[in-house]
Amino acid sequence: MKPLSDAEATEVVQECIVKIIPDADFTRLRPDDRFRDVLELDSLDFLSLVELLTEATGVPIDEYDYPELTTLADTVRFLVDRSAG
């Protein structure tokens, strides 16, 4: 797994969200917004997002990591930190 930059991680998160919600409006989503609320992701959508993020980045995400995936900024930080080792 290669370390991700903030920009790369942001792009991956957005690409994965678009696979779940094709018409996701990222202009409504600020970095510190709870994206599950803003984008109306239900529990199954969130689990799909976790799976897609793991596949796209190679970063394992366990259930106890879920609280760290609340906002776009938190998710990006998590992926950058975990991909760095």
PDB file of C-alpha atoms in Angstrom:
ATOM      1  CA  MET A   1       0.000   0.000   0.000  1.00  0.00           C
ATOM      2  CA  LYS A   2       1.408   3.379  -0.952  1.00  0.00           C
ATOM      3  CA  PRO A   3       1.046   6.364   1.365  1.00  0.00           C
ATOM      4  CA  LEU A   4      -1.778   8.686   0.344  1.00  0.00           C
ATOM      5  CA  SER A   5      -1.673  12.466   0.281  1.00  0.00           C
ATOM      6  CA  ASP A   6      -4.644  14.476   1.530  1.00  0.00           C
ATOM      7  CA  ALA A   7      -5.658  15.226  -2.067  1.00  0.00           C
ATOM      8  CA  GLU A   8      -5.437  11.560  -3.102  1.00  0.00           C
ATOM      9  CA  ALA A   9      -7.421  10.414  -0.067  1.00  0.00           C
ATOM     10  CA  THR A  10     -10.092  13.059  -0.688  1.00  0.00           C
ATOM     11  CA  GLU A  11     -10.409  11.946  -4.299  1.00  0.00           C
ATOM     12  CA  VAL A  12     -10.701   8.286  -3.289  1.00  0.00           C
ATOM     13  CA  VAL A  13     -13.388   9.052  -0.703  1.00  0.00           C
ATOM     14  CA  GLN A  14     -15.399  11.082  -3.209  1.00  0.00           C
ATOM     15  CA  GLU A  15     -15.046   8.417  -5.912  1.00  0.00           C
ATOM     16  CA  CYS A  16     -16.243   5.743  -3.502  1.00  0.00           C
ATOM     17  CA  ILE A  17     -19.202   7.843  -2.380  1.00  0.00           C
ATOM     18  CA  VAL A  18     -20.191   8.436  -6.018  1.00  0.00           C
ATOM     19  CA  LYS A  19     -20.272   4.664  -6.569  1.00  0.00           C
ATOM     20  CA  ILE A  20     -22.922   4.475  -3.841  1.00  0.00           C
ATOM     21  CA  ILE A  21     -24.708   7.775  -4.496  1.00  0.00           C
ATOM     22  CA  PRO A  22     -24.135   8.661  -8.159  1.00  0.00           C
ATOM     23  CA  ASP A  23     -25.682  12.110  -7.806  1.00  0.00           C
ATOM     24  CA  ALA A  24     -23.864  13.053  -4.568  1.00  0.00           C
ATOM     25  CA  ASP A  25     -23.564  16.822  -4.318  1.00  0.00           C
ATOM     26  CA  PHE A  26     -20.156  17.561  -2.833  1.00  0.00           C
ATOM     27  CA  THR A  27     -20.805  21.303  -2.994  1.00  0.00           C
ATOM     28  CA  ARG A  28     -23.133  20.797  -0.003  1.00  0.00           C
ATOM     29  CA  LEU A  29     -20.484  18.884   1.946  1.00  0.00           C
ATOM     30  CA  ARG A  30     -17.951  20.825   3.991  1.00  0.00           C
ATOM     31  CA  PRO A  31     -14.906  18.950   5.354  1.00  0.00           C
ATOM     32  CA  ASP A  32     -16.279  18.850   8.918  1.00  0.00           C
ATOM     33  CA  ASP A  33     -19.880  17.943   8.081  1.00  0.00           C
ATOM     34  CA  ARG A  34     -21.099  14.500   9.059  1.00  0.00           C
ATOM     35  CA  PHE A  35     -21.285  13.126   5.526  1.00  0.00           C
ATOM     36  CA  ARG A  36     -23.675  10.332   6.477  1.00  0.00           C
ATOM     37  CA  ASP A  37     -26.210  13.018   7.409  1.00  0.00           C
ATOM     38  CA  VAL A  38     -25.558  15.453   4.554  1.00  0.00           C
ATOM     39  CA  LEU A  39     -25.456  12.772   1.855  1.00  0.00           C
ATOM     40  CA  GLU A  40     -28.135  10.646   3.552  1.00  0.00           C
ATOM     41  CA  LEU A  41     -26.063   7.459   3.728  1.00  0.00           C
ATOM     42  CA  ASP A  42     -27.893   4.688   5.552  1.00  0.00           C
ATOM     43  CA  SER A  43     -26.110   1.899   7.435  1.00  0.00           C
ATOM     44  CA  LEU A  44     -25.808  -0.368   4.413  1.00  0.00           C
ATOM     45  CA  ASP A  45     -24.476   2.504   2.307  1.00  0.00           C
ATOM     46  CA  PHE A  46     -21.890   3.222   4.993  1.00  0.00           C
ATOM     47  CA  LEU A  47     -20.775  -0.416   5.076  1.00  0.00           C
ATOM     48  CA  SER A  48     -20.483  -0.346   1.284  1.00  0.00           C
ATOM     49  CA  LEU A  49     -18.377   2.801   1.574  1.00  0.00           C
ATOM     50  CA  VAL A  50     -16.059   1.120   4.070  1.00  0.00           C
ATOM     51  CA  GLU A  51     -15.662  -1.859   1.742  1.00  0.00           C
ATOM     52  CA  LEU A  52     -14.993   0.363  -1.279  1.00  0.00           C
ATOM     53  CA  LEU A  53     -12.439   2.447   0.645  1.00  0.00           C
ATOM     54  CA  THR A  54     -10.595  -0.695   1.711  1.00  0.00           C
ATOM     55  CA  GLU A  55     -10.568  -2.034  -1.847  1.00  0.00           C
ATOM     56  CA  ALA A  56      -9.433   1.291  -3.326  1.00  0.00           C
ATOM     57  CA  THR A  57      -6.687   2.028  -0.807  1.00  0.00           C
ATOM     58  CA  GLY A  58      -5.636  -1.287   0.688  1.00  0.00           C
ATOM     59  CA  VAL A  59      -6.197   0.246   4.137  1.00  0.00           C
ATOM     60  CA  PRO A  60      -7.987  -2.229   6.407  1.00  0.00           C
ATOM     61  CA  ILE A  61     -10.928  -0.641   8.219  1.00  0.00           C
ATOM     62  CA  ASP A  62     -12.321  -2.499  11.211  1.00  0.00           C
ATOM     63  CA  GLU A  63     -15.615  -1.886  12.947  1.00  0.00           C
ATOM     64  CA  TYR A  64     -13.862  -0.133  15.839  1.00  0.00           C
ATOM     65  CA  ASP A  65     -12.492   2.380  13.282  1.00  0.00           C
ATOM     66  CA  TYR A  66     -15.971   3.509  12.179  1.00  0.00           C
ATOM     67  CA  PRO A  67     -16.144   6.465  14.634  1.00  0.00           C
ATOM     68  CA  GLU A  68     -13.077   7.880  12.854  1.00  0.00           C
ATOM     69  CA  LEU A  69     -15.005   7.959   9.559  1.00  0.00           C
ATOM     70  CA  THR A  70     -17.601  10.541  10.512  1.00  0.00           C
ATOM     71  CA  THR A  71     -16.644  13.539   8.384  1.00  0.00           C
ATOM     72  CA  LEU A  72     -14.805  13.940   5.113  1.00  0.00           C
ATOM     73  CA  ALA A  73     -11.850  15.488   6.980  1.00  0.00           C
ATOM     74  CA  ASP A  74     -11.786  12.645   9.541  1.00  0.00           C
ATOM     75  CA  THR A  75     -11.962   9.985   6.841  1.00  0.00           C
ATOM     76  CA  VAL A  76      -9.187  11.608   4.815  1.00  0.00           C
ATOM     77  CA  ARG A  77      -7.009  11.922   7.930  1.00  0.00           C
ATOM     78  CA  PHE A  78      -7.670   8.267   8.807  1.00  0.00           C
ATOM     79  CA  LEU A  79      -6.715   7.037   5.332  1.00  0.00           C
ATOM     80  CA  VAL A  80      -3.595   9.216   5.152  1.00  0.00           C
ATOM     81  CA  ASP A  81      -2.414   8.123   8.603  1.00  0.00           C
ATOM     82  CA  ARG A  82      -3.120   4.424   8.059  1.00  0.00           C
ATOM     83  CA  SER A  83      -1.599   4.348   4.586  1.00  0.00           C
ATOM     84  CA  ALA A  84       1.586   5.915   5.951  1.00  0.00           C
ATOM     85  CA  GLY A  85       2.055   2.928   8.234  1.00  0.00           C
TER      86      GLY A  85
END
